[in-house]
């Protein structure tokens, strides 16, 4: 096919993908990239933005399901996400302007697969999985296994992301996402980090730490997680985790920053993200976005 | 290949034939012939082209017209029904929030949307909400004052918005 068709069901969308069309949701990556001359618009497009149900946020005993069309604005204003999956709200509130957040979708952010995407590190720390509709039925994958390089995923061209699932969070779980940016809004992360911790009797029983714009893909850093797990979450453990994240970073030089600067700042954003996650797990108030509330002389 | 679409622009239906890759901004300016919305950057940085689609803000330079089929589009022209300026427009005049005027249509749309969702914003909230709308002339202070003036006197004229805030994903 060429031109544009609007899908009214997931089946119609998958059929269009199988016929060679690219999906378009909010278009804030696809169309903007074309306007900037990065990559011309595909000849065949299928508009998925009106498919009923894919914009729903559903809480279940197992966790929370976010349809692929859930906008950044919807994430930011959802009480359960703000309360229990806070790192994701920290990320979505930073995306573009209110127009970008109204039109830009979670699924578009995930599938664009930028190493600087803001929802990636929170989704990894919160244990996110992605469900795709394919010509041979649904399949689900851990998000850790989805991103393979800048703009590259393991999803086939005929696979439509339909939802992201985050498992239910344990009691005393706190999470946060922090990025460095040149302005407060309309920016892309220079570097970023997310952390999610579970506290039990004052000890960190589980830690997840992921880094943004510090490798070809958003990735978890196991060495940093190990440095924190089993500790009281005090300054030495946080510092060790921050240093481990910086050691694991494989940053690049580009227009936004040098690799040297990025590596140095990896420790800073990781420290802030971990401290904010621990504070939230303790029930302390760290306002969204943590990027602003952890700036400067914070702790 | 031309795609048939219908846009309801400021309440008036326009049946149109558009190219798959045509932007909403170009279709509104060239085919609907409403030239209030401006093209500044043409890649979603400046907000001069901002409109509402079903009540939600969009940078129309970077949005495909085909995707807006069957929606309610509000442009700056729709903020002043019956040729009577909306309170926000009056406030822009009073506060000197307009110099060359190029950013003004997008600013007005953006601020109208803010005041609908948050009738009494703090100064910082106004600045954040307008962060996607660049102005090369005024230094922003007059614009921020104008928005705060309207918030202080009353919330924006409800008639100035074509439809309530329904996310098109939820229809
Ligand atoms: C001014 C501006 C500022 C921005 N700031 C940020 C920022 O701070 N942080 C950030 O992370 N991003 C930012 N972005 C990027 C963008 O807004 C987000 O990535 C957004 O979430 C993309 O969603 P979309 O629906 O617009 O994607 P689209 O452009 O519609 O799609 C993006 C890609 O994903 C594919 N796709 C979409 N949906 C699916 C699906 N269901 N299944 C399979 N493939 C799919 C498309 O084919 C395309 O390749 C910014 C963009 C702009 C214009
Ligand atoms: S012209 Fe559309 S954002 Fe600048
Ligand atoms: S008045 Fe000239 S750009 Fe704002």
Coordinates of C-alpha atoms and ligand atoms in Angstrom, one line a residue:
Chain A
X1 CA 0.0 0.0 0.0
X2 CA 1.0 3.7 -0.3
X3 CA -0.6 6.8 1.2
X4 CA -2.4 6.7 4.5
X5 CA -5.1 4.6 6.1
X6 CA -6.7 5.0 9.5
X7 CA -6.9 1.8 11.5
X8 CA -10.1 1.4 13.6
X9 CA -9.0 -1.9 15.2
X10 CA -5.8 -3.6 16.2
X11 CA -6.4 -6.2 13.5
X12 CA -6.7 -3.6 10.8
X13 CA -3.5 -2.0 12.0
X14 CA -1.5 -5.3 12.0
X15 CA -2.8 -6.1 8.5
X16 CA -1.6 -2.7 7.3
X17 CA 1.8 -3.3 8.9
X18 CA 2.0 -6.7 7.2
X19 CA 1.3 -4.8 3.9
X20 CA 4.3 -2.6 4.5
X21 CA 2.8 0.5 6.3
X22 CA 4.5 2.2 9.3
X23 CA 2.4 3.0 12.3
X24 CA 1.9 6.7 13.3
X25 CA 0.5 7.7 16.7
X26 CA 1.1 11.3 17.9
X27 CA 3.7 11.8 15.1
X28 CA 5.9 13.9 17.4
X29 CA 8.9 11.7 16.5
X30 CA 7.9 10.5 13.0
X31 CA 6.6 13.7 11.5
X32 CA 9.0 16.0 13.4
X33 CA 12.0 13.9 12.2
X34 CA 10.7 14.3 8.7
X35 CA 10.3 18.1 9.1
X36 CA 13.9 18.3 10.4
X37 CA 15.0 16.4 7.4
X38 CA 16.4 13.5 9.4
X39 CA 14.4 10.8 7.6
X40 CA 11.6 11.3 5.1
X41 CA 8.1 10.1 6.0
X42 CA 7.4 6.5 5.0
X43 CA 5.3 6.2 1.8
X44 CA 2.7 4.1 3.6
X45 CA 1.3 5.1 6.9
X46 CA -1.3 3.6 9.2
X47 CA -2.8 6.0 11.7
X48 CA -3.3 4.0 14.9
X49 CA -4.2 7.1 17.0
X50 CA -8.0 6.4 17.0
X51 CA -8.0 2.7 17.8
X52 CA -10.5 2.4 20.8
X53 CA -9.1 1.1 24.0
X54 CA -5.4 1.6 23.3
X55 CA -5.4 4.9 25.3
X56 CA -6.6 3.3 28.5
X57 CA -4.7 3.0 31.8
X58 CA -6.0 0.0 33.7
X59 CA -5.1 -1.0 37.3
X60 CA -5.3 -4.7 38.2
X61 CA -4.1 -6.8 41.1
X62 CA -1.1 -7.7 38.9
X63 CA -0.1 -4.1 38.4
X64 CA -0.9 -1.4 35.8
X65 CA -1.5 -1.7 32.1
X66 CA -0.7 1.3 29.9
X67 CA -2.1 1.2 26.4
X68 CA 0.3 2.2 23.7
X69 CA -1.7 5.4 23.0
X70 CA -1.5 6.7 26.6
X71 CA -0.2 10.2 26.3
X72 CA 2.5 11.8 28.4
X73 CA -0.1 14.2 29.7
X74 CA -2.3 11.2 30.8
X75 CA 0.7 9.6 32.6
X76 CA 1.5 12.8 34.4
X77 CA -2.1 13.3 35.7
X78 CA -2.8 9.7 36.7
X79 CA -2.9 9.4 40.6
X80 CA -1.7 5.8 40.7
X81 CA 1.3 6.5 38.5
X82 CA 2.2 9.6 40.5
X83 CA 2.0 7.6 43.7
X84 CA 3.3 4.2 42.9
X85 CA 5.2 4.4 39.6
X86 CA 6.5 7.9 40.3
X87 CA 9.7 7.7 38.2
X88 CA 7.5 7.4 35.1
X89 CA 5.6 10.6 36.0
X90 CA 9.1 12.2 36.6
X91 CA 9.9 11.4 33.0
X92 CA 6.7 12.2 31.1
X93 CA 6.3 15.6 32.7
X94 CA 9.7 16.6 31.1
X95 CA 8.7 15.7 27.6
X96 CA 8.5 18.8 25.3
X97 CA 5.7 21.3 25.8
X98 CA 2.1 20.7 26.7
X99 CA 1.4 20.1 23.0
X100 CA 4.1 17.4 22.9
X101 CA 2.7 15.8 26.0
X102 CA -0.9 15.9 24.7
X103 CA -0.1 14.3 21.4
X104 CA 3.1 12.2 22.1
X105 CA 2.4 8.6 23.3
X106 CA 4.1 6.2 25.5
X107 CA 4.2 3.6 22.7
X108 CA 5.8 6.1 20.3
X109 CA 8.5 6.9 22.9
X110 CA 9.2 3.2 23.5
X111 CA 9.3 2.3 19.8
X112 CA 11.3 5.3 18.6
X113 CA 14.0 3.7 20.8
X114 CA 16.2 6.7 21.3
X115 CA 19.0 6.2 23.8
X116 CA 17.9 9.5 25.3
X117 CA 14.2 8.7 25.6
X118 CA 12.9 9.7 29.0
X119 CA 10.4 6.9 29.8
X120 CA 12.9 4.1 29.1
X121 CA 15.0 4.1 32.4
X122 CA 11.8 4.3 34.6
X123 CA 10.1 1.5 32.7
X124 CA 13.2 -0.7 33.0
X125 CA 13.5 0.0 36.8
X126 CA 9.8 -0.7 37.3
X127 CA 10.0 -4.1 35.5
X128 CA 8.1 -3.2 32.4
X129 CA 7.0 -5.7 29.8
X130 CA 5.6 -4.9 26.3
X131 CA 2.8 -6.7 24.5
X132 CA 2.7 -6.8 20.8
X133 CA -0.1 -7.8 18.4
X134 CA 1.4 -9.7 15.5
X135 CA 0.0 -11.6 12.5
X136 CA 0.5 -14.8 14.5
X137 CA -1.1 -13.6 17.8
X138 CA 0.1 -11.6 20.8
X139 CA 3.6 -11.9 22.2
X140 CA 5.0 -10.3 25.4
X141 CA 8.6 -9.4 26.0
X142 CA 10.6 -7.8 28.8
X143 CA 11.5 -4.2 27.8
X144 CA 15.1 -5.1 28.7
X145 CA 15.1 -7.3 25.6
X146 CA 13.4 -4.8 23.3
X147 CA 16.0 -2.1 22.6
X148 CA 19.1 -3.2 20.7
X149 CA 20.6 0.1 19.5
X150 CA 19.7 3.7 18.7
X151 CA 16.3 3.5 16.9
X152 CA 16.5 -0.3 16.8
X153 CA 14.3 -2.9 18.5
X154 CA 13.7 -6.6 18.4
X155 CA 10.1 -6.0 17.2
X156 CA 9.4 -6.9 13.6
X157 CA 7.9 -4.4 11.2
X158 CA 4.6 -6.3 11.3
X159 CA 4.4 -6.1 15.1
X160 CA 2.2 -3.5 16.8
X161 CA 2.9 -2.5 20.4
X162 CA -0.4 -2.5 22.2
X163 CA 0.4 -2.1 25.8
X164 CA 3.1 -1.7 28.4
X165 CA 2.6 -3.6 31.7
X166 CA 4.2 -2.7 35.0
X167 CA 3.9 -5.2 37.8
X168 CA 2.3 -4.2 41.1
X169 CA 4.8 -2.4 43.4
X170 CA 5.6 -3.7 46.9
X171 CA 5.0 -1.7 50.0
X172 CA 7.7 0.8 50.7
X173 CA 8.7 1.0 47.1
X174 CA 10.0 4.3 45.9
X175 CA 11.2 5.3 42.4
X176 CA 12.6 8.4 40.7
X177 CA 14.0 9.6 37.4
X178 CA 16.4 12.5 37.1
X179 CA 18.0 14.0 34.0
X180 CA 20.4 16.8 33.2
X181 CA 19.1 19.4 30.8
X182 CA 20.1 22.8 29.5
X183 CA 16.7 24.4 30.0
X184 CA 13.8 23.3 32.2
X185 CA 11.6 22.4 29.2
X186 CA 11.7 21.6 25.5
X187 CA 15.0 19.7 26.1
X188 CA 16.4 16.3 25.5
X189 CA 18.3 14.5 28.3
X190 CA 22.0 15.2 28.3
X191 CA 22.2 12.2 30.7
X192 CA 19.7 10.6 33.0
X193 CA 19.1 7.9 35.6
X194 CA 16.2 6.1 37.2
X195 CA 16.1 4.1 40.4
X196 CA 13.5 2.0 42.1
X197 CA 14.1 0.6 45.6
X198 CA 12.2 -1.6 48.0
X199 CA 12.9 -1.0 51.7
X200 CA 12.3 -3.5 54.5
X201 CA 13.0 -2.5 58.0
X202 CA 15.3 0.3 56.9
X203 CA 17.3 -1.9 54.5
X204 CA 17.3 -1.9 50.7
X205 CA 16.0 -5.3 49.8
X206 CA 15.8 -4.7 46.1
X207 CA 17.3 -2.0 43.9
X208 CA 16.9 -1.3 40.2
X209 CA 19.1 1.4 38.5
X210 CA 19.0 2.3 34.8
X211 CA 20.9 5.0 32.8
X212 CA 19.8 7.2 30.0
X213 CA 21.9 8.8 27.2
X214 CA 24.9 7.0 28.5
X215 CA 25.0 3.9 26.2
X216 CA 23.6 3.0 22.8
X217 CA 20.5 1.8 24.6
X218 CA 18.8 2.5 27.9
X219 CA 20.2 -0.1 30.2
X220 CA 20.1 -1.4 33.7
X221 CA 23.4 -1.4 35.7
X222 CA 23.7 -4.5 37.8
X223 CA 26.9 -3.5 39.5
X224 CA 25.2 -0.3 40.8
X225 CA 22.2 -2.3 42.0
X226 CA 24.5 -4.7 43.9
X227 CA 26.3 -1.8 45.5
X228 CA 23.0 -0.7 47.0
X229 CA 21.2 -3.9 47.8
X230 CA 21.4 -5.1 51.4
X231 CA 22.7 -1.7 52.7
X232 CA 20.8 0.9 54.7
X233 CA 20.9 3.2 51.7
X234 CA 23.2 5.6 53.4
X235 CA 25.7 7.9 51.7
X236 CA 28.6 5.4 51.2
X237 CA 26.3 2.9 49.5
X238 CA 24.7 5.6 47.3
X239 CA 28.1 6.9 46.3
X240 CA 29.3 3.4 45.4
X241 CA 26.2 2.8 43.3
X242 CA 26.7 6.2 41.6
X243 CA 30.3 5.4 40.8
X244 CA 29.4 2.0 39.5
X245 CA 26.9 3.6 37.1
X246 CA 29.5 6.0 35.9
X247 CA 32.0 3.1 35.4
X248 CA 29.4 1.2 33.3
X249 CA 28.6 4.2 31.1
X250 CA 29.7 4.1 27.5
X251 CA 28.8 7.7 26.6
X252 CA 29.4 9.5 23.3
X253 CA 30.5 13.0 22.3
X254 CA 27.7 14.9 20.5
X255 CA 26.3 18.4 20.3
X256 CA 24.8 18.3 23.7
X257 CA 27.9 17.1 25.7
X258 CA 31.3 15.5 25.6
X259 CA 31.7 11.8 26.6
X260 CA 33.9 13.0 29.5
X261 CA 31.3 15.3 30.9
X262 CA 28.6 12.7 30.5
X263 CA 30.6 10.1 32.4
X264 CA 31.2 12.6 35.2
X265 CA 27.6 13.5 35.3
X266 CA 26.4 9.9 35.3
X267 CA 27.5 9.7 38.9
X268 CA 25.6 12.9 39.8
X269 CA 22.3 11.9 38.2
X270 CA 22.5 8.4 39.6
X271 CA 23.1 9.7 43.1
X272 CA 20.2 12.1 42.9
X273 CA 17.8 9.4 41.4
X274 CA 18.8 6.8 44.1
X275 CA 18.5 9.3 47.0
X276 CA 15.1 10.5 45.7
X277 CA 13.8 6.9 45.3
X278 CA 14.9 6.0 48.8
X279 CA 13.3 9.2 50.2
X280 CA 10.1 8.4 48.5
X281 CA 10.2 4.8 49.7
X282 CA 10.5 6.2 53.2
X283 CA 7.3 8.2 52.6
X284 CA 9.1 11.6 52.3
X285 CA 7.7 14.1 49.8
X286 CA 9.9 14.6 46.8
X287 CA 7.8 16.6 44.3
X288 CA 7.5 15.6 40.6
X289 CA 9.7 16.2 38.6
X290 CA 12.6 14.9 40.8
X291 CA 14.8 16.6 38.2
X292 CA 13.9 19.9 39.7
X293 CA 13.4 19.0 43.3
X294 CA 16.8 17.3 43.6
X295 CA 18.8 20.1 41.9
X296 CA 21.6 22.2 43.4
X297 CA 22.5 21.7 47.1
X298 CA 19.8 19.0 47.7
X299 CA 21.4 16.7 50.3
Chain B
X1 CA -2.9 10.4 -4.0
X2 CA -5.5 12.6 -2.4
X3 CA -7.3 11.6 0.8
X4 CA -10.8 13.0 1.5
X5 CA -11.1 14.4 5.0
X6 CA -13.5 16.6 6.9
X7 CA -12.1 19.1 9.4
X8 CA -14.5 21.1 11.6
X9 CA -12.5 24.4 12.0
X10 CA -13.8 26.7 14.6
X11 CA -17.2 25.0 14.3
X12 CA -17.4 25.1 10.5
X13 CA -17.1 21.8 8.6
X14 CA -14.7 21.8 5.7
X15 CA -14.7 18.7 3.4
X16 CA -11.2 18.7 1.8
X17 CA -8.9 16.6 -0.3
X18 CA -5.4 16.4 1.1
X19 CA -2.1 14.8 0.4
X20 CA -1.1 12.1 2.9
X21 CA 2.0 14.0 3.9
X22 CA 0.4 17.5 4.0
X23 CA 0.6 19.1 7.4
X24 CA -2.4 20.4 9.3
X25 CA -0.9 23.9 9.3
X26 CA -0.5 24.0 5.5
X27 CA -4.0 22.7 4.9
X28 CA -5.5 25.2 7.3
X29 CA -3.6 28.1 5.8
X30 CA -3.7 27.2 2.1
X31 CA -7.0 25.2 1.7
X32 CA -9.2 26.5 4.5
X33 CA -7.6 29.9 4.0
X34 CA -7.3 30.8 7.7
X35 CA -3.9 32.4 8.0
X36 CA -3.9 33.4 11.7
X37 CA -1.7 30.4 12.6
X38 CA 1.9 31.0 11.6
X39 CA 4.8 28.9 10.4
X40 CA 7.9 29.7 12.5
X41 CA 10.3 26.8 12.7
X42 CA 8.2 24.1 10.9
X43 CA 9.6 21.4 13.1
X44 CA 7.8 21.7 16.5
X45 CA 10.2 24.0 18.4
X46 CA 8.4 27.4 18.4
X47 CA 4.6 26.9 18.8
X48 CA 3.7 29.7 16.3
X49 CA 1.5 27.1 14.6
X50 CA -0.2 25.9 17.8
X51 CA -3.9 24.9 17.4
X52 CA -6.3 22.7 19.4
X53 CA -7.5 19.3 18.1
X54 CA -10.5 18.2 20.1
X55 CA -9.5 20.6 22.8
X56 CA -5.9 19.4 23.0
X57 CA -2.9 21.5 21.9
X58 CA -0.9 20.5 18.8
X59 CA 2.0 22.0 16.8
X60 CA 0.1 21.8 13.5
X61 CA 3.3 22.2 11.4
X62 CA 4.3 18.7 12.5
X63 CA 0.9 17.0 12.5
X64 CA -0.5 15.3 9.4
X65 CA -3.8 16.7 8.2
X66 CA -5.1 13.2 7.5
X67 CA -4.7 12.4 11.2
X68 CA -7.0 15.3 12.1
X69 CA -9.9 13.9 9.9
X70 CA -13.2 14.1 11.7
X71 CA -11.9 16.3 14.6
X72 CA -12.8 19.7 15.9
X73 CA -9.9 22.1 15.2
X74 CA -9.6 25.5 17.0
X75 CA -7.3 28.2 15.6
X76 CA -6.7 31.7 16.9
X77 CA -9.6 32.9 14.7
X78 CA -11.9 30.7 16.8
X79 CA -11.0 32.5 20.0
X80 CA -13.0 35.6 19.0
X81 CA -16.5 34.4 18.0
X82 CA -18.8 37.2 16.9
X83 CA -15.8 39.4 16.3
X84 CA -15.6 40.2 20.0
X85 CA -12.1 39.8 21.5
X86 CA -11.7 37.2 24.2
X87 CA -10.6 38.5 27.6
X88 CA -7.1 37.0 27.0
X89 CA -6.8 38.9 23.7
X90 CA -7.8 42.1 25.5
X91 CA -5.3 41.4 28.2
X92 CA -2.5 40.9 25.6
X93 CA -3.4 44.4 24.2
X94 CA -3.5 46.0 27.7
X95 CA -0.2 44.5 28.8
X96 CA 1.8 45.1 25.6
X97 CA 2.2 41.3 25.1
X98 CA 2.3 41.8 21.3
X99 CA 5.1 43.4 19.3
X100 CA 5.6 41.9 15.8
X101 CA 2.7 39.5 16.6
X102 CA 4.2 36.4 15.0
X103 CA 4.1 34.3 18.1
X104 CA 0.7 35.7 19.3
X105 CA -1.7 33.2 17.6
X106 CA 0.2 30.3 19.2
X107 CA 0.6 32.0 22.5
X108 CA -3.1 32.7 22.7
X109 CA -4.0 29.1 21.9
X110 CA -1.5 27.8 24.4
X111 CA -2.6 30.2 27.2
X112 CA -6.3 29.5 26.5
X113 CA -5.6 25.8 27.0
X114 CA -3.6 26.5 30.2
X115 CA -6.4 28.7 31.7
X116 CA -9.0 26.1 30.9
X117 CA -7.0 23.3 32.6
X118 CA -5.6 25.4 35.4
X119 CA -7.8 28.6 35.9
X120 CA -5.5 30.1 38.6
X121 CA -1.9 29.2 37.6
X122 CA 1.2 30.5 39.5
X123 CA 3.6 32.6 37.6
X124 CA 6.0 29.6 37.2
X125 CA 3.1 27.5 35.9
X126 CA 2.4 30.1 33.2
X127 CA 6.1 30.1 32.1
X128 CA 6.2 26.3 32.0
X129 CA 3.0 26.1 30.0
X130 CA 4.2 28.6 27.5
X131 CA 7.7 27.1 27.2
X132 CA 6.8 25.6 23.8
X133 CA 5.9 29.1 22.5
X134 CA 8.9 31.2 21.6
X135 CA 8.8 35.0 21.3
X136 CA 11.7 36.9 19.8
X137 CA 10.3 40.3 20.7
X138 CA 8.6 40.9 24.0
X139 CA 10.8 39.2 26.6
X140 CA 7.8 37.3 27.8
X141 CA 7.0 39.4 30.8
X142 CA 4.0 41.2 29.2
X143 CA 2.6 37.8 28.0
X144 CA 2.9 36.3 31.4
X145 CA 1.3 39.3 33.0
X146 CA -1.6 39.1 30.5
X147 CA -2.3 35.5 31.4
X148 CA -2.1 36.2 35.1
X149 CA -4.5 39.2 34.7
X150 CA -7.1 37.0 33.1
X151 CA -6.7 34.4 35.8
X152 CA -7.0 37.1 38.5
X153 CA -10.2 38.6 37.0
X154 CA -11.8 35.4 36.0
X155 CA -11.0 32.2 34.1
X156 CA -10.8 32.4 30.3
X157 CA -14.0 32.9 28.4
X158 CA -15.5 29.4 28.2
X159 CA -17.0 30.2 24.8
X160 CA -13.5 30.6 23.5
X161 CA -13.0 26.8 23.5
X162 CA -14.8 24.8 20.8
X163 CA -15.2 21.7 22.9
X164 CA -14.4 20.4 26.3
X165 CA -11.2 18.5 27.0
X166 CA -11.8 15.1 25.6
X167 CA -8.7 13.2 24.7
X168 CA -9.2 11.8 21.2
X169 CA -7.7 8.6 22.4
X170 CA -10.6 8.1 24.8
X171 CA -13.4 8.7 22.4
Ligands
LIG1 C1 9.5 19.5 20.9 C2 9.7 18.1 21.2 C3 10.2 17.7 22.5 C4 10.4 16.4 22.8 N1 10.9 16.1 24.1 C5 11.1 14.9 24.4 C6 11.7 14.6 25.7 O1 12.0 15.5 26.5 N2 11.9 13.3 26.0 C7 11.6 12.3 25.2 O2 11.8 11.1 25.6 N3 11.0 12.5 24.0 C8 10.8 13.8 23.6 N4 10.3 14.0 22.3 C9 10.0 12.9 21.4 C10 8.5 12.4 21.3 O3 7.7 13.5 21.7 C11 8.2 11.2 22.2 O4 9.1 10.2 21.9 C12 6.8 10.7 22.0 O5 6.4 9.9 23.1 C13 6.6 10.0 20.7 O6 5.3 9.5 20.6 P1 4.4 9.7 19.3 O7 3.1 9.0 19.6 O8 4.3 11.1 18.9 O9 5.3 8.8 18.3 P2 5.2 8.7 16.7 O10 6.0 9.8 16.1 O11 3.8 8.6 16.2 O12 6.0 7.3 16.5 C14 7.3 7.2 16.9 C15 7.9 5.9 16.4 O13 7.3 4.7 17.0 C16 6.6 3.9 16.1 N5 5.3 3.5 16.7 C17 4.4 4.3 17.4 N6 3.5 3.6 17.9 C18 3.8 2.3 17.7 C19 3.2 1.1 18.1 N7 2.0 1.0 18.8 N8 3.7 -0.1 17.7 C20 4.9 -0.1 16.9 N9 5.5 1.1 16.6 C21 5.0 2.2 17.0 C22 6.4 4.8 14.8 O14 6.3 4.0 13.7 C23 7.6 5.7 14.9 O15 8.7 5.0 14.3 C24 10.1 15.4 21.9 C25 9.5 15.7 20.7 C26 9.3 17.0 20.4 C27 8.7 17.3 19.0
LIG2 S1 6.0 26.3 13.2 FE1 5.2 24.7 14.3 S2 6.2 24.7 16.1 FE2 7.3 26.2 15.0
LIG3 S1 5.8 39.5 19.5 FE1 7.3 39.1 18.0 S2 7.7 37.0 18.3 FE2 6.4 37.5 20.0

